[in-house]
Amino acid sequence: MKIHEYQGREILRQAGIAVPPGVTIDAIDAAAGAFKTATAGMAKPLAVVKAQVHAGGRGKAGFVKLVKTPEEAVESAKFMLTHRMTSPQTPPEGLEVRKLLVAAGVDIADRKGAAGAREEFYLAVTADRKSRRNILIASREGGVEIEQVAHDRPGAIIKEPMHPLLGLLPNQARRVAFELGFRGKQVGQAVDIMIKLAKLYVERDCTLAEINPLIITPPSPEFPDGQVLAIDAKFNFDDNGLFRQPQIQAWADPTEENPAEIRAHKFGLSYIPLDGNIGCLVNGAGLAMATMDIVKLHGGEPANFLDVGGGATEEAVTEAFGIILSDKRVKGVMVNIFGGIMKCDVIAQGIINAARNYKNADGSIGFKVPLVVRLEGTNVKEGRALLDGAKSSLPTLQAATDLTDAATKVCAAVG
Ligand code: GDP
Ligand code: MN
């Protein structure tokens, strides 16, 4: 599960990591007031208006804007709330922006305290399959180019594996802080942030906890070497841990999720949209993967991964068809069921019901795309008999004798 930056900032704050204050708005005319609140008490007012969407790359897309007056804040808010945001991390059609964060802007200095000589750091905690540990990732070349840096100069990325029980140790954090070039009182601040980030990653069941950028403010009487601050926050959470994370669960934002995935979740279906044109309806994750492989082997491209599970009901099967066919790229559907706990006649009845209830865009009823069905296992005879008896409701149905036959037929059908 993903959350918005303003919520991520709240998580950081609760963990004791310093973040500039801010307010969220969802209307253009709230921007001027938000600017005043965010910049209250500043000698030279500066705020940053930031689109709140579940995708990064906002800076480059023009959806993070520094503003110096209420009027500029309104102008930025107007642009962001009336344009879809497109970045390499969004679908091609972009994302609608419904919420903005108006936060106190900060001056970014470098490690030596020179204002204007900006330096941005990258800091994240995630799981690393290679070392089979949680790792701290850090770089002194953070900011909006981090993906490029990781690609071009992997040496500029520090990776520090952590002990599974002890977490990030103070000496590890200090080593990373020095490697990043922090100096004087910055070191203690950076170490404190790293340790807190590593701790909250585990406590909050994260799969990613990322601060990009981490910055240093110009020196002030309170912070003679500058203050180390997080000015962006990105979190992903493990869905399996949500039951014990009520605060995070409450932040689930269905408007940011793929509607088909939400629908699938309601019926206990595992659905992952892919790029191809052959819809797959399968029981069991292993069989679903094997089905995708065999479709590919015969030159086809699966449009999705869909596992109806071991004990799917007729309703769930009907819903599964609705979800698969809601993807307009789907030009054919392959049903591959191996009946164990699942009974083939239940699936067959589900297919028939789905066909009798499926409404096309033009109002007509029934499936128009080719449908190839391979059934095997418990109650297969009953299942096949049901399908045979419902031919008039399933004019595009082809029965397949085995997996290869099914893949060959569906690939031929979609051309
Ligand atoms: P992202 O592009 O979606 O990751 O959005 P970020 O929140 O990271 O903002 C993008 C960039 O905007 C940052 O890397 C900074 O260079 C800049 N930026 C964001 N907030 C501030 C701020 O308060 N002050 C200054 N000077 N720059 C900022
Ligand atoms: Mn960022």
Coordinates of C-alpha atoms and ligand atoms in Angstrom, one line a residue:
M1 CA 0.0 0.0 0.0
K2 CA 1.1 3.5 -0.8
I3 CA 0.4 6.8 1.0
H4 CA 0.7 10.4 0.2
E5 CA 3.7 12.6 1.0
Y6 CA 1.9 14.6 3.6
Q7 CA 1.0 11.4 5.4
G8 CA 4.6 10.2 5.0
R9 CA 5.7 13.4 6.6
E10 CA 3.4 12.7 9.6
I11 CA 5.1 9.2 9.9
L12 CA 8.5 10.9 10.0
R13 CA 7.4 13.5 12.5
Q14 CA 5.9 10.8 14.8
A15 CA 9.3 9.0 14.6
G16 CA 11.1 12.2 15.7
I17 CA 12.5 13.1 12.3
A18 CA 12.5 16.9 11.6
V19 CA 10.2 17.9 8.7
P20 CA 9.1 21.4 7.8
P21 CA 5.4 22.2 8.7
G22 CA 2.7 22.3 6.1
V23 CA -1.1 22.1 5.4
T24 CA -3.0 20.2 2.8
I25 CA -5.7 21.7 0.6
D26 CA -8.1 20.5 -2.1
A27 CA -9.4 23.7 -3.5
I28 CA -7.6 26.5 -5.4
D29 CA -9.1 29.3 -3.2
A30 CA -7.6 27.7 -0.1
A31 CA -4.0 28.2 -1.4
A32 CA -3.6 31.8 -0.2
G33 CA -4.6 31.0 3.3
A34 CA -2.4 27.9 3.3
F35 CA 0.6 29.9 2.1
K36 CA 0.1 32.3 5.1
T37 CA -0.2 29.5 7.6
A38 CA 2.8 27.6 6.2
T39 CA 5.0 30.7 6.1
A40 CA 3.9 32.3 9.4
G41 CA 6.8 34.0 11.2
M42 CA 9.2 33.8 8.3
A43 CA 11.2 36.9 7.6
K44 CA 11.3 36.1 3.9
P45 CA 8.1 34.0 3.2
L46 CA 8.8 30.9 1.1
A47 CA 6.5 27.9 0.6
V48 CA 6.5 24.9 -1.6
V49 CA 3.3 23.7 -3.3
K50 CA 3.4 20.0 -4.0
A51 CA 0.9 17.7 -5.8
Q52 CA -0.2 14.8 -3.6
V53 CA -0.4 11.7 -5.8
H54 CA 0.9 8.2 -5.4
A55 CA 3.7 8.7 -7.8
G56 CA 7.1 10.4 -7.8
G57 CA 8.9 12.5 -10.4
R58 CA 6.7 15.5 -9.5
G59 CA 9.6 18.0 -9.4
K60 CA 10.5 17.4 -13.1
A61 CA 6.9 17.3 -14.1
G62 CA 6.3 20.8 -12.7
F63 CA 4.1 19.6 -9.8
V64 CA 6.5 20.8 -7.0
K65 CA 6.7 24.7 -7.1
L66 CA 8.5 27.1 -4.8
V67 CA 6.4 30.2 -4.2
K68 CA 7.1 33.5 -2.5
T69 CA 3.6 35.1 -2.4
P70 CA 0.0 34.0 -1.8
E71 CA -0.7 34.9 -5.4
E72 CA 2.1 32.6 -6.7
A73 CA 0.7 29.9 -4.4
V74 CA -2.8 30.3 -6.0
E75 CA -1.3 30.2 -9.5
S76 CA 0.6 26.9 -8.7
A77 CA -2.5 25.4 -7.1
K78 CA -4.6 26.3 -10.1
F79 CA -2.2 24.6 -12.5
M80 CA -1.8 21.5 -10.4
L81 CA -5.5 21.0 -9.6
T82 CA -6.5 21.5 -13.2
H83 CA -3.9 19.3 -15.0
R84 CA -3.1 15.7 -14.8
M85 CA 0.4 14.9 -13.8
T86 CA 2.5 12.7 -16.0
S87 CA 5.9 11.3 -15.0
P88 CA 7.9 8.1 -15.7
Q89 CA 6.1 6.8 -12.6
T90 CA 2.5 7.4 -13.8
P91 CA 0.4 5.7 -16.4
P92 CA 0.7 7.4 -19.8
E93 CA -2.6 9.3 -19.3
G94 CA -1.2 10.7 -16.1
L95 CA -2.9 11.1 -12.7
E96 CA -5.6 13.5 -11.5
V97 CA -4.4 15.7 -8.7
R98 CA -7.0 16.1 -5.9
K99 CA -4.8 17.3 -3.0
L100 CA -1.9 19.6 -2.5
L101 CA 0.5 20.1 0.3
V102 CA 1.5 23.6 1.0
A103 CA 4.6 23.4 3.1
A104 CA 7.1 25.8 4.6
G105 CA 9.9 26.2 2.0
V106 CA 13.5 25.8 3.1
D107 CA 16.8 27.2 1.8
I108 CA 19.1 24.4 0.8
A109 CA 22.8 24.8 1.6
D110 CA 25.7 22.5 1.1
R111 CA 27.8 20.6 3.7
K112 CA 30.0 23.7 4.2
G113 CA 27.0 25.9 4.9
A114 CA 27.0 27.9 1.7
A115 CA 23.5 28.9 1.0
G116 CA 22.7 28.6 -2.7
A117 CA 25.3 25.9 -3.2
R118 CA 22.6 23.2 -3.0
E119 CA 23.2 19.7 -2.0
E120 CA 20.6 17.0 -1.8
F121 CA 21.0 13.6 -0.2
Y122 CA 19.1 10.3 -0.7
L123 CA 18.2 8.1 2.2
A124 CA 16.1 4.9 2.2
V125 CA 15.5 1.7 3.9
T126 CA 14.2 -1.4 2.0
A127 CA 14.5 -5.1 1.8
D128 CA 17.4 -6.5 -0.2
R129 CA 16.9 -9.9 -1.7
K130 CA 20.6 -10.4 -2.5
S131 CA 21.9 -10.0 1.1
R132 CA 18.5 -11.2 2.5
R133 CA 18.5 -8.3 4.9
N134 CA 16.9 -4.9 5.3
I135 CA 19.4 -2.3 3.9
L136 CA 20.0 1.3 4.3
I137 CA 20.6 3.0 1.0
A138 CA 22.2 6.4 0.9
S139 CA 23.8 8.8 -1.6
R140 CA 25.2 12.3 -1.7
E141 CA 23.7 12.7 -5.1
G142 CA 20.1 12.6 -4.1
G143 CA 17.3 14.7 -5.6
V144 CA 15.3 14.4 -8.8
E145 CA 18.2 12.6 -10.7
I146 CA 18.6 9.7 -8.3
E147 CA 17.4 7.0 -10.8
Q148 CA 19.9 8.3 -13.3
V149 CA 22.7 8.3 -10.7
A150 CA 21.8 4.7 -9.7
H151 CA 21.9 3.7 -13.4
D152 CA 25.0 5.6 -14.5
R153 CA 27.2 5.5 -11.4
P154 CA 26.1 2.6 -9.1
G155 CA 29.3 3.4 -7.0
A156 CA 27.7 6.6 -5.9
I157 CA 25.1 4.6 -4.0
I158 CA 26.0 3.4 -0.5
K159 CA 24.3 0.1 0.6
E160 CA 24.5 -0.9 4.3
P161 CA 22.9 -4.2 5.2
M162 CA 21.4 -4.3 8.7
H163 CA 21.3 -7.0 11.4
P164 CA 17.8 -8.6 11.4
L165 CA 17.3 -8.1 15.1
L166 CA 19.6 -5.2 16.0
G167 CA 18.7 -3.0 13.1
L168 CA 21.0 -0.2 12.0
L169 CA 23.8 0.1 14.5
P170 CA 25.1 3.5 15.6
N171 CA 28.6 2.8 14.2
Q172 CA 27.2 1.8 10.8
A173 CA 25.1 5.0 10.7
R174 CA 28.2 7.1 11.6
R175 CA 30.2 5.5 8.9
V176 CA 27.5 6.3 6.3
A177 CA 27.2 9.8 7.6
F178 CA 30.9 10.4 7.1
E179 CA 30.9 8.7 3.7
L180 CA 28.1 11.1 2.7
G181 CA 30.4 14.0 3.8
F182 CA 28.4 15.3 6.7
R183 CA 30.5 17.4 9.1
G184 CA 30.4 18.9 12.6
K185 CA 27.0 18.8 14.2
Q186 CA 25.5 17.5 10.9
V187 CA 26.9 14.0 11.7
G188 CA 24.9 13.5 14.9
Q189 CA 21.7 14.8 13.2
A190 CA 22.1 12.5 10.1
V191 CA 22.9 9.5 12.3
D192 CA 19.8 10.2 14.4
I193 CA 17.6 10.3 11.3
M194 CA 19.1 7.1 9.8
I195 CA 18.6 5.2 13.0
K196 CA 15.0 6.4 13.4
L197 CA 14.2 5.7 9.7
A198 CA 15.5 2.1 10.1
K199 CA 13.5 1.6 13.2
L200 CA 10.3 3.0 11.9
Y201 CA 10.7 0.9 8.7
V202 CA 10.4 -2.3 10.8
E203 CA 7.8 -0.9 13.3
R204 CA 5.4 0.3 10.6
D205 CA 5.7 -2.8 8.3
C206 CA 7.2 -0.8 5.4
T207 CA 8.5 -2.2 2.2
L208 CA 10.1 1.1 1.4
A209 CA 10.9 4.2 3.6
E210 CA 12.5 6.9 1.5
I211 CA 13.6 10.4 2.1
N212 CA 14.7 12.2 -1.1
P213 CA 15.9 14.7 -0.7
L214 CA 17.4 15.0 2.8
I215 CA 18.9 18.5 2.9
I216 CA 21.0 20.8 5.1
T217 CA 19.7 24.3 5.8
P218 CA 22.1 27.3 6.0
P219 CA 23.6 27.8 9.5
S220 CA 21.5 29.5 12.1
P221 CA 22.1 30.4 15.8
E222 CA 20.2 27.2 16.8
F223 CA 22.0 25.1 14.2
P224 CA 25.5 26.5 13.6
D225 CA 26.3 23.7 11.1
G226 CA 22.8 23.9 9.6
Q227 CA 19.8 21.6 10.2
V228 CA 19.4 18.3 8.5
L229 CA 15.8 18.0 7.3
A230 CA 13.6 15.7 5.3
I231 CA 11.7 17.6 2.6
D232 CA 10.1 14.6 0.9
A233 CA 8.7 11.3 2.2
K234 CA 7.8 8.2 0.3
F235 CA 6.5 5.1 1.9
N236 CA 5.2 1.7 0.7
F237 CA 3.7 -0.7 3.2
D238 CA 3.4 -4.5 3.3
D239 CA -0.4 -5.2 2.8
N240 CA 0.0 -8.3 5.0
G241 CA 1.0 -6.1 7.9
L242 CA -1.9 -3.6 7.6
F243 CA -4.1 -5.4 10.1
R244 CA -1.8 -4.2 12.9
Q245 CA -1.2 -0.7 11.4
P246 CA -4.6 1.0 12.0
Q247 CA -3.2 4.5 11.3
I248 CA -1.9 3.5 7.9
Q249 CA -4.9 1.4 7.0
A250 CA -7.1 4.4 7.5
W251 CA -5.0 6.3 4.9
A252 CA -5.8 3.9 2.1
D253 CA -6.9 6.1 -0.8
P254 CA -9.1 4.1 -3.2
T255 CA -9.1 7.0 -5.7
E256 CA -5.4 6.4 -6.2
E257 CA -5.7 2.7 -6.8
N258 CA -6.5 0.8 -10.0
P259 CA -10.3 0.3 -9.8
A260 CA -10.1 -3.2 -11.2
E261 CA -7.7 -4.2 -8.4
I262 CA -10.1 -2.8 -5.8
R263 CA -12.9 -4.8 -7.3
A264 CA -10.9 -7.9 -7.4
H265 CA -9.8 -7.5 -3.8
K266 CA -13.5 -7.3 -2.7
F267 CA -14.1 -10.8 -4.1
G268 CA -10.9 -12.3 -2.8
L269 CA -9.4 -12.5 -6.3
S270 CA -5.7 -11.8 -7.0
Y271 CA -5.6 -9.6 -10.0
I272 CA -2.6 -7.9 -11.6
P273 CA -3.1 -6.1 -14.9
L274 CA -0.4 -6.6 -17.6
D275 CA 0.2 -5.2 -21.1
G276 CA -1.0 -8.0 -23.4
N277 CA -4.4 -8.8 -25.0
I278 CA -5.2 -12.3 -23.7
G279 CA -7.2 -12.3 -20.5
C280 CA -6.4 -15.3 -18.2
L281 CA -8.8 -16.7 -15.6
V282 CA -7.0 -19.4 -13.5
N283 CA -7.2 -21.1 -10.1
G284 CA -4.0 -21.1 -8.1
A285 CA -1.1 -18.7 -8.4
G286 CA 1.3 -21.4 -9.7
L287 CA -1.1 -22.5 -12.4
A288 CA -1.7 -18.8 -13.3
M289 CA 2.0 -18.4 -13.8
A290 CA 2.3 -21.6 -15.8
T291 CA -0.7 -20.3 -17.9
M292 CA 1.0 -17.0 -18.6
D293 CA 4.2 -18.9 -19.6
I294 CA 2.4 -21.2 -22.0
V295 CA 0.5 -18.3 -23.6
K296 CA 3.9 -16.6 -24.1
L297 CA 5.4 -19.8 -25.5
H298 CA 2.7 -19.8 -28.2
G299 CA 3.4 -16.2 -29.1
G300 CA 0.6 -14.5 -27.1
E301 CA 0.8 -11.8 -24.5
P302 CA -1.2 -12.2 -21.3
A303 CA -3.4 -9.1 -20.4
N304 CA -3.4 -10.0 -16.7
F305 CA -2.7 -12.4 -13.9
L306 CA -5.9 -13.5 -12.3
D307 CA -6.1 -16.2 -9.6
V308 CA -9.7 -16.9 -8.5
G309 CA -8.3 -19.0 -5.7
G310 CA -9.1 -22.5 -4.5
G311 CA -12.6 -22.0 -3.3
A312 CA -14.1 -19.4 -5.6
T313 CA -17.8 -19.0 -5.8
E314 CA -20.0 -18.6 -8.9
E315 CA -20.2 -14.9 -8.0
A316 CA -16.5 -14.5 -7.8
V317 CA -16.1 -16.1 -11.2
T318 CA -18.7 -13.8 -12.7
E319 CA -16.9 -10.9 -11.2
A320 CA -13.6 -12.1 -12.5
F321 CA -15.0 -12.0 -16.1
G322 CA -16.3 -8.5 -15.5
I323 CA -12.8 -7.4 -14.3
I324 CA -10.9 -9.1 -17.2
L325 CA -13.3 -7.7 -19.8
S326 CA -13.3 -4.2 -18.3
D327 CA -9.8 -4.0 -19.8
K328 CA -10.5 -2.9 -23.4
R329 CA -7.3 -4.3 -24.7
V330 CA -8.5 -7.9 -24.0
K331 CA -9.2 -9.6 -27.4
G332 CA -9.6 -13.2 -26.1
V333 CA -10.0 -15.0 -22.8
M334 CA -8.4 -18.2 -21.7
V335 CA -9.9 -20.1 -18.7
N336 CA -7.6 -22.7 -17.2
I337 CA -9.0 -24.5 -14.3
F338 CA -7.6 -27.5 -12.5
G339 CA -10.3 -28.7 -10.2
G340 CA -9.1 -29.9 -6.8
I341 CA -11.0 -28.2 -4.0
M342 CA -12.5 -26.1 -6.7
K343 CA -15.2 -28.0 -8.6
C344 CA -15.3 -27.7 -12.4
D345 CA -19.1 -27.5 -12.5
V346 CA -19.0 -24.4 -10.2
I347 CA -16.6 -22.7 -12.6
A348 CA -18.7 -23.8 -15.6
Q349 CA -21.8 -22.3 -14.0
G350 CA -19.9 -19.2 -13.2
I351 CA -18.9 -18.8 -16.8
I352 CA -22.4 -19.3 -18.0
N353 CA -23.9 -16.8 -15.5
A354 CA -21.2 -14.3 -16.4
A355 CA -22.0 -14.6 -20.1
R356 CA -25.8 -14.3 -19.5
N357 CA -25.3 -11.2 -17.4
Y358 CA -22.4 -9.5 -19.2
K359 CA -23.5 -6.2 -20.7
N360 CA -21.5 -4.8 -23.6
A361 CA -21.1 -1.1 -24.2
D362 CA -23.7 -1.2 -26.9
G363 CA -26.3 -2.8 -24.5
S364 CA -26.1 -6.3 -25.9
I365 CA -25.7 -9.2 -23.6
G366 CA -22.9 -11.9 -23.7
F367 CA -19.2 -12.3 -24.5
K368 CA -18.1 -11.1 -27.9
V369 CA -14.4 -12.0 -27.5
P370 CA -13.2 -15.6 -28.2
L371 CA -13.3 -17.7 -25.1
V372 CA -11.1 -20.8 -24.7
V373 CA -11.9 -23.1 -21.7
R374 CA -9.8 -25.9 -20.4
L375 CA -11.2 -27.7 -17.5
E376 CA -9.7 -30.7 -15.7
G377 CA -10.2 -32.4 -12.4
T378 CA -13.0 -32.7 -9.8
N379 CA -16.5 -32.8 -11.5
V380 CA -15.0 -32.2 -14.9
K381 CA -17.7 -34.2 -16.6
E382 CA -20.5 -32.2 -15.0
G383 CA -18.6 -29.0 -15.9
R384 CA -18.3 -29.9 -19.6
A385 CA -21.9 -31.0 -19.7
L386 CA -23.0 -27.7 -18.3
L387 CA -21.0 -25.8 -21.0
D388 CA -22.3 -28.0 -23.7
G389 CA -25.9 -27.4 -22.6
A390 CA -25.3 -23.6 -22.7
K391 CA -23.9 -23.2 -26.2
S392 CA -26.4 -20.6 -27.2
S393 CA -25.2 -18.4 -24.4
L394 CA -21.6 -18.9 -25.3
P395 CA -21.3 -18.6 -29.0
T396 CA -17.6 -17.8 -28.9
L397 CA -16.7 -20.7 -26.7
Q398 CA -14.0 -23.3 -27.7
A399 CA -13.3 -26.2 -25.5
A400 CA -9.7 -27.2 -25.2
T401 CA -8.4 -30.7 -24.4
D402 CA -5.3 -29.7 -22.6
L403 CA -3.0 -26.7 -21.8
T404 CA -1.2 -26.7 -25.1
D405 CA -4.4 -27.0 -27.0
A406 CA -5.9 -24.1 -25.0
A407 CA -2.9 -21.8 -25.6
T408 CA -2.7 -22.6 -29.3
K409 CA -6.4 -21.9 -29.7
V410 CA -6.5 -18.6 -27.8
C411 CA -3.3 -17.3 -29.5
A412 CA -4.8 -18.1 -32.9
A413 CA -8.1 -16.5 -31.9
V414 CA -6.6 -13.2 -31.1
G415 CA -4.5 -13.2 -34.3
Ligands
GDP1 P1 9.6 14.5 -6.3 O1 10.2 15.1 -7.5 O2 8.3 14.0 -6.5 O3 10.5 13.6 -5.6 O4 9.4 15.8 -5.3 P2 10.3 16.4 -4.2 O5 9.5 16.7 -3.0 O6 11.5 15.6 -3.9 O7 10.8 17.8 -4.8 C1 11.5 17.9 -6.0 C2 12.7 18.9 -5.8 O8 12.1 20.1 -5.5 C3 13.6 18.6 -4.7 O9 14.6 17.6 -5.1 C4 14.2 19.9 -4.4 O10 15.3 20.2 -5.3 C5 13.0 20.9 -4.7 N1 12.4 21.3 -3.5 C6 11.4 20.7 -2.8 N2 11.0 21.3 -1.7 C7 11.9 22.4 -1.6 C8 12.1 23.4 -0.6 O11 11.4 23.6 0.4 N3 13.1 24.3 -0.9 C9 13.9 24.2 -2.0 N4 14.9 25.1 -2.2 N5 13.7 23.3 -2.9 C10 12.8 22.3 -2.7
MN2 MN 11.6 13.4 -3.9

